[in-house]
Coordinates of C-alpha atoms and ligand atoms in Angstrom, one line a residue:
M1 CA 113.5 88.8 73.8
R2 CA 113.0 86.8 70.1
G3 CA 116.0 85.6 68.4
F4 CA 119.2 83.0 69.3
S5 CA 118.1 82.2 72.6
L6 CA 120.4 80.4 74.3
T7 CA 121.3 78.3 77.4
L8 CA 123.7 76.3 78.7
T9 CA 126.1 75.5 81.3
G10 CA 129.7 76.3 80.2
L11 CA 132.2 78.6 80.7
L12 CA 134.2 81.0 78.7
A13 CA 137.3 80.4 80.0
A14 CA 140.9 81.3 80.1
T15 CA 142.5 77.5 79.7
S16 CA 140.8 78.7 76.0
G17 CA 141.9 82.4 76.2
A18 CA 143.3 82.6 72.8
A19 CA 140.4 80.6 71.3
A20 CA 138.1 82.8 73.3
A21 CA 139.6 86.3 72.4
S22 CA 139.4 85.5 68.8
Q23 CA 136.2 84.2 69.0
L24 CA 135.3 87.3 70.2
Q25 CA 137.0 89.9 67.8
Q26 CA 134.6 88.5 65.2
P27 CA 131.1 90.5 65.7
L28 CA 128.6 88.3 67.8
G29 CA 125.3 87.8 66.1
V30 CA 125.4 91.2 63.8
S31 CA 123.0 92.0 61.4
A32 CA 122.4 94.7 59.1
T33 CA 119.1 95.2 60.1
D34 CA 119.2 93.9 63.5
S35 CA 120.4 96.4 66.4
R36 CA 119.0 94.2 69.1
P37 CA 122.1 93.7 71.7
N38 CA 123.7 90.5 72.6
I39 CA 123.6 89.7 76.3
I40 CA 126.2 86.9 78.0
L41 CA 125.1 86.0 81.2
T42 CA 127.7 84.5 83.4
L43 CA 126.0 83.0 86.8
T44 CA 128.7 81.4 89.2
D45 CA 127.8 79.8 92.5
D46 CA 128.2 80.2 95.9
Q47 CA 130.8 83.4 94.9
D48 CA 131.4 85.7 97.6
L49 CA 132.1 89.8 97.2
L50 CA 133.3 89.9 100.9
M51 CA 136.2 87.3 101.0
D52 CA 138.0 88.9 98.1
S53 CA 137.4 86.7 96.0
I54 CA 136.9 88.4 92.7
N55 CA 140.4 90.6 93.4
N56 CA 141.6 87.3 93.0
M57 CA 140.4 87.1 89.2
P58 CA 142.8 88.7 87.3
E59 CA 140.7 88.2 84.0
L60 CA 137.1 89.1 85.3
N61 CA 139.2 92.8 86.9
H62 CA 141.3 93.3 83.4
H63 CA 138.0 92.3 80.8
L64 CA 134.6 93.2 83.3
R65 CA 135.8 95.7 86.0
E66 CA 137.9 98.3 84.3
K67 CA 135.5 98.1 81.1
G68 CA 132.5 97.8 83.0
T69 CA 130.4 98.8 85.5
F70 CA 130.9 97.3 88.7
Y71 CA 127.3 97.5 91.3
R72 CA 129.2 97.7 94.8
N73 CA 126.0 97.6 96.4
H74 CA 124.1 94.7 94.9
F75 CA 122.7 92.0 96.7
V76 CA 120.3 88.9 96.1
T77 CA 117.0 88.6 98.2
T78 CA 117.2 85.1 98.8
A79 CA 120.5 83.2 99.5
I80 CA 120.4 80.4 97.8
C81 CA 120.8 78.8 94.4
C82 CA 117.8 77.9 93.0
L83 CA 115.5 80.2 94.7
S84 CA 117.9 83.0 93.7
R85 CA 118.1 81.7 90.5
A86 CA 114.3 82.2 90.3
S87 CA 113.9 85.9 91.4
L88 CA 117.1 86.7 89.7
L89 CA 115.5 85.2 86.0
T90 CA 112.0 86.3 86.7
G91 CA 112.6 89.7 88.2
R92 CA 110.0 88.6 91.3
L93 CA 110.6 88.0 95.3
A94 CA 111.3 84.1 96.0
H95 CA 107.3 84.3 97.7
N96 CA 105.9 85.5 94.5
T97 CA 107.5 82.6 92.3
N98 CA 105.8 80.2 94.6
I99 CA 109.5 78.6 94.7
T100 CA 110.6 78.6 98.2
D101 CA 113.1 75.5 98.6
V102 CA 115.2 73.7 96.4
N103 CA 113.4 70.7 97.3
P104 CA 109.6 69.7 96.7
P105 CA 106.4 70.7 97.8
Y106 CA 108.1 74.1 97.9
G107 CA 110.2 74.0 95.2
E108 CA 108.8 71.5 92.2
G109 CA 112.3 72.3 90.3
V110 CA 111.9 71.4 86.7
S111 CA 108.4 70.9 86.6
K112 CA 107.7 74.4 88.1
F113 CA 110.3 76.1 85.9
N114 CA 109.9 74.9 82.4
T115 CA 108.5 77.9 80.3
L116 CA 111.1 80.1 82.8
Y117 CA 114.9 79.0 82.0
T118 CA 117.7 77.3 84.2
G119 CA 121.2 77.7 83.1
K120 CA 122.6 75.3 86.5
I121 CA 120.4 72.8 87.0
F122 CA 117.4 72.7 89.8
N123 CA 118.2 70.1 92.4
A124 CA 115.2 68.4 91.3
H125 CA 116.6 67.5 87.2
T126 CA 117.7 64.1 87.2
V127 CA 119.1 61.8 84.7
D128 CA 115.8 59.7 85.2
N129 CA 113.3 62.8 84.6
Y130 CA 115.4 65.3 82.3
N131 CA 112.8 64.5 79.5
T132 CA 109.7 64.0 81.7
P133 CA 109.3 67.0 80.0
F134 CA 112.5 68.3 78.6
I135 CA 113.0 71.9 79.6
N136 CA 111.6 74.3 77.0
G137 CA 112.1 77.8 76.4
F138 CA 115.6 77.5 74.7
N139 CA 116.8 77.0 71.5
A140 CA 119.4 75.4 72.8
S141 CA 121.1 73.7 76.4
D142 CA 123.6 71.7 77.7
F143 CA 122.1 71.1 81.5
L144 CA 124.5 69.9 84.0
L145 CA 122.3 66.7 85.7
D146 CA 122.3 65.7 89.1
P147 CA 122.9 63.5 91.0
Y148 CA 126.4 65.0 89.2
T149 CA 125.7 68.7 89.1
Y150 CA 128.3 68.9 91.7
S151 CA 130.8 66.4 91.5
Y152 CA 133.3 68.2 89.5
L153 CA 135.3 65.4 88.1
N154 CA 132.4 63.6 87.3
A155 CA 129.7 65.8 85.5
T156 CA 126.9 64.7 83.5
F157 CA 125.5 66.8 81.0
Q158 CA 122.0 66.7 78.9
R159 CA 121.9 68.3 75.7
N160 CA 119.3 69.7 73.5
H161 CA 117.1 66.6 73.6
D162 CA 120.2 64.4 73.5
V163 CA 120.8 61.2 76.1
P164 CA 123.4 62.2 78.9
V165 CA 126.9 62.5 78.6
S166 CA 129.3 61.2 81.4
Y167 CA 132.7 63.7 81.5
E168 CA 134.2 61.2 84.4
G169 CA 137.8 62.4 85.1
Q170 CA 137.2 65.6 82.9
Y171 CA 137.3 69.5 85.3
S172 CA 133.5 70.5 85.1
T173 CA 134.5 73.9 84.5
D174 CA 136.6 72.9 81.5
V175 CA 133.7 71.1 79.8
L176 CA 131.6 74.1 80.6
V177 CA 134.3 76.1 78.8
D178 CA 134.2 74.2 75.5
K179 CA 130.8 74.1 75.1
S180 CA 130.4 77.8 75.6
L181 CA 133.2 78.4 72.7
G182 CA 130.8 75.7 71.0
F183 CA 127.5 77.9 71.5
L184 CA 129.5 81.0 71.0
H185 CA 131.0 79.8 67.4
D186 CA 126.9 78.6 66.0
A187 CA 125.5 82.0 67.8
V188 CA 128.0 83.9 65.6
H189 CA 126.9 82.7 62.1
E190 CA 123.0 83.5 63.3
A191 CA 121.7 87.2 61.7
S192 CA 119.9 87.4 65.1
P193 CA 120.8 88.3 68.2
F194 CA 121.9 85.9 71.6
F195 CA 121.2 86.0 75.3
L196 CA 123.4 83.2 76.5
T197 CA 123.8 82.1 80.2
I198 CA 126.5 80.5 81.3
A199 CA 126.6 78.9 84.9
P200 CA 129.3 76.8 86.0
L201 CA 129.2 75.2 89.3
A202 CA 132.4 77.3 91.1
P203 CA 133.3 77.9 93.5
H204 CA 130.4 75.8 94.8
S205 CA 131.7 73.1 97.1
N206 CA 132.3 69.3 95.6
V207 CA 129.4 67.0 96.7
Q208 CA 130.1 63.7 95.6
S209 CA 127.9 61.5 94.2
N210 CA 127.7 58.3 92.2
G211 CA 123.8 57.7 92.3
P212 CA 120.5 59.1 93.4
I213 CA 120.9 61.8 96.2
D214 CA 119.2 60.3 99.0
P215 CA 117.1 62.7 101.5
Q216 CA 117.9 60.4 104.5
S217 CA 122.0 59.8 104.0
P218 CA 124.0 62.9 104.7
L219 CA 125.9 64.4 101.4
K220 CA 129.8 63.7 101.3
I221 CA 130.2 67.4 100.8
T222 CA 134.2 68.9 100.6
A223 CA 136.0 71.9 99.3
P224 CA 135.8 72.1 95.7
P225 CA 139.2 70.5 94.0
A226 CA 141.0 72.9 91.7
A227 CA 142.2 71.6 87.8
A228 CA 145.3 70.2 88.3
R229 CA 146.9 73.6 86.5
H230 CA 145.5 75.8 89.9
Q231 CA 146.5 73.5 92.2
H232 CA 149.3 75.8 93.1
L233 CA 147.6 78.9 93.2
F234 CA 147.5 80.7 96.3
P235 CA 149.6 78.8 98.8
D236 CA 149.7 81.6 101.7
A237 CA 145.6 82.8 101.0
Q238 CA 143.4 83.0 104.3
V239 CA 140.2 83.5 104.8
P240 CA 140.0 87.6 105.9
R241 CA 140.6 88.1 109.3
T242 CA 137.3 90.5 109.8
L243 CA 136.0 91.5 113.6
N244 CA 132.9 88.5 112.7
F245 CA 135.4 86.0 111.8
N246 CA 136.1 84.0 115.0
P247 CA 138.8 81.9 116.0
D248 CA 137.9 81.7 119.5
E249 CA 135.1 79.9 118.8
L250 CA 136.7 77.4 116.2
N251 CA 140.0 75.4 116.9
D252 CA 143.0 75.6 114.6
S253 CA 142.7 72.6 112.6
N254 CA 139.2 73.9 111.6
I255 CA 140.2 77.1 110.8
E256 CA 143.1 75.8 108.6
H257 CA 140.2 73.3 107.2
N258 CA 138.6 76.5 106.4
D259 CA 141.3 78.6 105.0
H260 CA 142.0 75.5 102.4
F261 CA 138.5 75.3 101.8
Y262 CA 139.0 79.4 100.7
R263 CA 142.3 78.2 98.5
Q264 CA 139.9 76.1 97.1
R265 CA 137.5 78.5 96.4
L266 CA 140.1 80.8 94.7
R267 CA 141.5 78.3 92.6
A268 CA 137.9 77.0 91.6
L269 CA 137.4 80.2 90.1
Q270 CA 141.0 80.8 88.1
P271 CA 139.1 79.1 85.0
N272 CA 136.8 81.8 84.3
D273 CA 137.0 84.3 81.9
I274 CA 134.7 86.5 79.7
L275 CA 134.3 88.2 76.5
D276 CA 133.7 91.2 74.6
N277 CA 131.3 92.9 72.1
T278 CA 128.0 92.5 73.6
Y279 CA 126.8 93.0 77.1
I280 CA 128.4 91.0 79.4
V281 CA 126.8 90.5 82.7
Y282 CA 128.9 88.5 85.7
T283 CA 127.3 87.4 89.1
S284 CA 126.8 85.0 91.7
D285 CA 123.5 83.3 92.9
N286 CA 124.4 84.1 96.2
G287 CA 127.1 84.7 98.4
Y288 CA 128.8 82.3 101.4
H289 CA 130.3 82.4 104.6
L290 CA 133.1 80.7 105.9
S291 CA 134.4 81.2 109.9
Q292 CA 132.3 84.4 110.0
H293 CA 129.5 84.9 113.0
R294 CA 130.9 80.9 114.0
L295 CA 129.5 79.3 111.1
Q296 CA 131.0 76.5 108.9
A297 CA 130.9 76.9 105.5
G298 CA 127.6 77.9 103.5
K299 CA 125.3 80.1 102.3
E300 CA 121.4 80.7 103.1
C301 CA 122.0 83.8 106.2
G302 CA 120.7 87.3 106.0
F303 CA 124.3 88.4 106.7
E304 CA 126.6 90.6 104.3
E305 CA 128.3 87.8 103.5
D306 CA 125.6 85.6 101.6
I307 CA 123.4 88.7 100.3
R308 CA 126.1 90.5 98.5
V309 CA 127.6 88.9 95.8
P310 CA 129.8 90.3 92.5
F311 CA 127.8 91.9 89.8
F312 CA 129.3 93.7 86.8
I313 CA 128.3 95.0 83.6
R314 CA 130.0 95.9 80.5
G315 CA 128.5 96.7 77.4
P316 CA 127.3 99.5 75.0
G317 CA 126.5 102.3 76.3
V318 CA 127.9 101.0 80.5
A319 CA 129.9 103.3 81.8
A320 CA 133.8 101.7 81.7
N321 CA 135.9 101.0 85.1
H322 CA 133.2 103.0 87.0
T323 CA 131.6 101.7 90.6
E324 CA 127.9 102.4 90.8
K325 CA 126.8 102.9 94.8
A326 CA 123.7 102.3 94.4
V327 CA 121.7 99.3 96.0
T328 CA 121.0 96.9 93.6
T329 CA 119.4 93.4 93.4
H330 CA 118.6 90.1 91.6
I331 CA 115.2 91.0 91.3
D332 CA 116.4 93.9 89.1
F333 CA 118.5 91.7 86.8
A334 CA 115.1 91.0 84.8
P335 CA 113.8 93.9 84.0
T336 CA 117.3 95.9 83.2
L337 CA 117.5 92.7 80.7
F338 CA 114.5 94.1 79.5
E339 CA 115.6 97.2 78.9
M340 CA 118.7 95.8 77.5
A341 CA 116.6 94.4 74.6
G342 CA 114.4 97.2 74.3
L343 CA 111.5 95.6 75.5
P344 CA 108.4 96.5 77.4
L345 CA 108.8 95.9 81.3
R346 CA 106.4 93.2 82.5
S347 CA 103.4 94.5 85.3
D348 CA 104.6 91.5 87.7
F349 CA 108.3 92.4 88.1
D350 CA 109.0 93.2 91.8
G351 CA 112.5 94.8 90.7
V352 CA 112.9 98.1 88.7
P353 CA 115.8 98.4 85.5
M354 CA 119.4 98.8 87.6
P355 CA 121.3 102.5 86.5
L356 CA 122.7 101.2 83.3
H357 CA 123.5 103.5 80.7
H358 CA 124.6 106.4 82.8
V359 CA 126.1 107.4 85.9
V360 CA 123.2 108.5 88.4
Q361 CA 124.7 111.5 90.5
G362 CA 122.8 113.9 93.0
P363 CA 119.6 114.2 93.5
G364 CA 118.4 111.2 91.2
E365 CA 120.1 108.3 93.5
K366 CA 118.2 109.3 96.3
A367 CA 115.0 108.5 93.9
R368 CA 116.3 105.2 93.7
H369 CA 115.1 102.3 96.7
E370 CA 117.5 102.0 99.6
H371 CA 115.5 98.2 100.2
V372 CA 116.5 94.4 99.9
T373 CA 113.8 92.3 100.3
V374 CA 115.5 89.0 102.2
E375 CA 113.7 85.7 102.6
F376 CA 115.0 82.2 103.5
W377 CA 112.7 79.1 103.1
G378 CA 114.2 75.8 103.2
I379 CA 116.6 73.6 104.9
A380 CA 119.9 74.7 105.4
I381 CA 122.6 72.5 104.6
P382 CA 126.3 72.9 106.2
E383 CA 128.9 72.4 103.5
S384 CA 131.8 71.4 105.9
G385 CA 133.0 70.5 109.4
S386 CA 130.5 69.8 112.0
L387 CA 127.1 70.6 111.5
D388 CA 126.0 74.2 112.3
A389 CA 122.8 75.8 114.7
E390 CA 120.0 75.5 112.5
I391 CA 118.8 78.2 110.0
P392 CA 115.3 78.9 110.2
P393 CA 113.3 80.4 107.8
T394 CA 113.7 83.7 107.5
Y395 CA 111.8 86.6 106.6
A396 CA 114.3 90.7 106.3
V397 CA 114.6 93.9 104.8
R398 CA 118.2 95.4 104.6
I399 CA 118.2 99.1 104.0
H400 CA 121.0 101.1 102.7
S401 CA 121.7 104.5 101.9
T402 CA 124.8 107.3 102.7
D403 CA 122.2 108.0 106.2
Y404 CA 121.6 104.6 107.5
D405 CA 122.6 101.1 107.1
L406 CA 120.6 98.6 109.0
Y407 CA 119.7 94.7 108.5
Y408 CA 116.2 93.3 110.3
S409 CA 115.0 89.7 110.6
V410 CA 112.6 88.1 111.5
W411 CA 113.4 84.2 112.3
C412 CA 110.6 81.7 112.1
S413 CA 111.4 81.2 115.7
N414 CA 109.8 84.9 116.3
E415 CA 113.3 85.7 117.1
H416 CA 114.8 88.8 115.4
Q417 CA 118.1 90.4 114.6
L418 CA 118.7 94.0 114.2
Y419 CA 122.3 95.4 113.5
D420 CA 123.0 98.9 112.7
L421 CA 125.6 98.4 110.2
K422 CA 127.0 102.0 110.3
T423 CA 128.3 101.3 113.9
D424 CA 128.4 98.1 113.8
P425 CA 130.0 97.1 109.8
Y426 CA 130.1 93.3 110.6
E427 CA 126.7 92.5 112.1
L428 CA 127.9 91.6 115.8
N429 CA 125.8 93.4 118.1
N430 CA 121.9 92.5 118.0
L431 CA 120.2 95.4 118.9
Y432 CA 116.8 94.1 118.6
P433 CA 115.5 94.3 122.9
D434 CA 116.1 91.3 124.4
P435 CA 112.7 89.8 126.8
T436 CA 114.7 91.3 130.0
G437 CA 114.3 94.7 128.2
L438 CA 118.2 95.5 128.1
Q439 CA 119.2 97.8 125.4
T440 CA 116.2 99.6 124.7
E441 CA 117.6 102.5 125.8
T442 CA 120.0 102.0 122.6
T443 CA 118.9 105.0 119.7
I444 CA 119.3 104.7 115.7
L445 CA 119.6 108.2 114.2
G446 CA 118.4 109.4 117.4
Y447 CA 115.3 107.6 117.5
P448 CA 114.5 105.1 120.2
V449 CA 115.6 101.5 118.4
T450 CA 111.8 100.4 120.1
Q451 CA 110.5 103.1 117.3
V452 CA 112.6 101.6 115.0
I453 CA 111.6 98.5 115.4
N454 CA 108.0 99.6 114.7
R455 CA 108.6 101.2 111.0
L456 CA 111.2 98.4 110.0
D457 CA 107.9 96.0 111.0
A458 CA 105.8 98.2 109.1
L459 CA 108.3 98.3 106.0
L460 CA 108.8 94.5 105.8
L461 CA 105.0 93.9 105.6
V462 CA 105.1 96.7 102.8
L463 CA 107.5 94.8 101.5
K464 CA 106.2 91.4 101.1
S465 CA 103.2 92.3 99.3
Y466 CA 102.7 91.4 95.7
Q467 CA 105.0 94.3 93.7
G468 CA 105.8 96.2 97.1
F469 CA 104.3 99.2 98.1
D470 CA 101.6 100.0 95.4
A471 CA 100.0 96.8 96.2
F472 CA 100.0 97.0 99.6
Y473 CA 98.4 100.4 99.9
Y474 CA 96.1 99.1 97.5
H475 CA 94.8 96.9 100.3
Q476 CA 94.8 99.3 102.9
K477 CA 91.8 100.4 104.4
K478 CA 90.9 103.3 103.1
V479 CA 89.8 106.8 105.3
S480 CA 85.6 107.2 104.4
Y481 CA 82.8 108.2 106.3
S482 CA 79.8 106.3 107.1
R483 CA 77.9 109.6 107.8
C484 CA 78.4 113.2 108.0
E485 CA 78.9 114.9 111.6
Y486 CA 80.3 118.5 112.2
G487 CA 82.2 117.2 114.8
Y488 CA 84.5 114.6 116.3
L489 CA 84.6 113.1 119.4
V490 CA 87.4 111.0 120.4
D491 CA 85.7 108.3 122.0
D492 CA 82.9 107.9 119.4
R493 CA 84.5 107.0 115.6
S494 CA 81.5 105.6 114.1
H495 CA 81.3 107.5 111.5
L496 CA 84.7 106.9 110.4
S497 CA 86.4 103.9 108.8
G498 CA 90.4 103.6 108.5
W499 CA 90.8 105.3 111.3
Y500 CA 93.2 104.2 114.7
Ligands
NAG601 C1 114.4 80.1 68.7 O1 113.2 80.0 69.0 C2 112.5 80.7 68.6 C3 110.6 80.0 69.4 O2 110.8 79.0 69.0 C4 112.5 80.5 67.1 O3 111.3 81.5 66.7 C5 113.5 81.4 66.6 O4 113.6 80.9 65.2 C6 115.1 80.5 66.9 N1 115.8 80.8 66.4 C7 117.0 80.2 66.2 C8 118.4 80.7 65.5 O5 116.8 78.9 65.9
NAG602 C1 102.3 76.5 93.7 O1 102.7 75.7 94.3 C2 102.3 74.4 94.4 C3 102.7 73.0 95.0 O2 103.7 73.2 93.7 C4 101.1 74.2 93.6 O3 99.9 73.1 94.1 C5 99.5 75.2 93.4 O4 99.7 75.1 92.2 C6 101.5 76.2 92.9 N1 100.5 77.8 92.6 C7 100.8 78.7 91.6 C8 99.9 79.5 91.5 O5 101.6 78.3 90.9
NAG603 C1 130.3 59.2 87.2 O1 129.3 59.7 86.3 C2 128.9 58.1 85.7 C3 127.2 58.7 85.4 O2 127.4 59.7 84.7 C4 128.3 57.0 87.3 O3 127.9 55.8 86.1 C5 129.7 56.9 87.8 O4 129.3 55.5 88.6 C6 130.0 57.7 88.1 N1 131.6 57.6 89.1 C7 132.0 58.2 90.4 C8 133.6 57.9 90.2 O5 131.5 58.4 90.9
NAG604 C1 138.2 70.6 116.3 O1 136.6 71.5 115.5 C2 136.0 70.3 115.1 C3 134.6 70.6 114.6 O2 134.1 71.4 115.8 C4 136.0 68.8 115.8 O3 135.6 67.8 114.7 C5 137.6 68.6 116.1 O4 137.3 67.4 116.8 C6 137.9 69.8 116.8 N1 139.4 69.4 117.4 C7 140.1 69.5 118.2 C8 142.1 68.7 117.9 O5 139.6 70.0 119.4
NAG605 C1 140.3 102.8 86.6 O1 140.2 103.7 88.1 C2 140.7 103.7 88.9 C3 140.4 104.8 89.8 O2 139.3 104.6 90.0 C4 142.3 103.9 88.5 O3 143.2 104.4 89.1 C5 142.9 103.2 87.2 O4 144.1 103.5 86.5 C6 141.6 103.1 85.8 N1 142.1 101.7 85.1 C7 141.6 102.1 83.9 C8 142.5 100.6 83.3 O5 141.6 102.6 83.5

């Protein structure tokens, strides 16, 4: 959108609750001649949906859930930060953004992303290269810089074209709060509407750094520290003991470590609070797993824990206290943003606008897509405990509807996973037939599993192409005649192409 477009790595927080509330009572960026809305996007880092984090955020529930719409079936299309942020903000799948890793050569980070946007920094945006060139496309910005992006108590920020500033000893999220309020304060005095992205580090794990990141030496990754005033919260909280939580595989000290990690994540989320009088969107770049599926702290997988994220919208015409069940994804956000701003949709969007202004009911609900394309590229990094089994690049589809609920993935090792979440919501029983032919008797919706897999393979191919179905269909062989025959012999199809 034209006008006052802001990007910053700040957070509106309960620490400054009173100040925040009074800011918000003023009309933001309202002008007599310009009725376009303001938009604030809060983008947390690694926040899960399935481990109850949102139920431990009273301010979020009060300001967004009760006053806006909760998209209960919202999925990311890739469960890793930079790729997911690129998809969120471009409306395109990772393999269509040309950014498929957090590091070169597949993720040139900043240098590739110049004309788009970033809130929190890509891994390649550092204290050494922040000005070669500066990120442009924003009227004002204040970015966290590597290698200090993930240091809660030693953040380095870089504002507009200024030199980087170290905030050693201050809690990163609190610094973001002040910066966000500063931007808001300036914004309310502008006549034009604004788009403000607030991308805090929380509840990402802490990565200690006192120098350049050395790819050769392992990173020191620990649970996020809490702000001093939040350290006492949630003393008894535990990772929910769902069926896919596997205590048999992890020893007691490991489990206690992960429960501690869990409490620290909840504590790190406490400063978050969001404001009023505009479209306010709250989400995360990816979900998180912590002991489920025998995995240590981390993301990057296609499991529900990793791909489902909180998604809330509050604003003009958006249903209050409403839970939307339609399947929505991160690539639907940019088209939604365009719709909010009254802009025509771009032709290169892979996503479609989310249901925003009204409750879709009845047959209309059926018209929305049920699929989510899920992909992972790059090198997965374990964030606590021992090294996990390697998480390979994966290409997958998640299909969610009232009648069926499936996850199907192909790994770069050509191993496969197929889960029927109708009967197996915790994804414990891989239905993909093993080479011995076991499980081929399985059926899904009455169809043999092998037949379902053929359809899923075809669907994966369709969804892989640029802009989904239509481009894929366009490139298929067409039925055509090379000559007219007045009959058809099964062993002579030379006059027909495109037939099997
Ligand atoms: C923001 O940047 C755009 C593009 O450079 C410019 O047209 C606009 O006037 C700027 N807005 C403000 C409020 O400075
Ligand atoms: C994609 O990225 C590669 C590696 O950075 C680069 O060489 C190539 O030009 C990019 N292609 C497009 C279409 O941006
Ligand atoms: C904190 O960050 C600054 C750079 O911004 C660095 O010089 C300093 O060594 C860091 N301190 C610690 C304790 O890592
Ligand atoms: C528990 O498991 C962790 C991680 O696998 C391991 O490092 C640790 O030595 C184990 N502790 C005991 C007491 O077995
Ligand atoms: C929100 O809806 C739930 C039921 O769906 C209801 O119990 C609750 O009172 C509502 N809250 C508000 C603030 O309207």
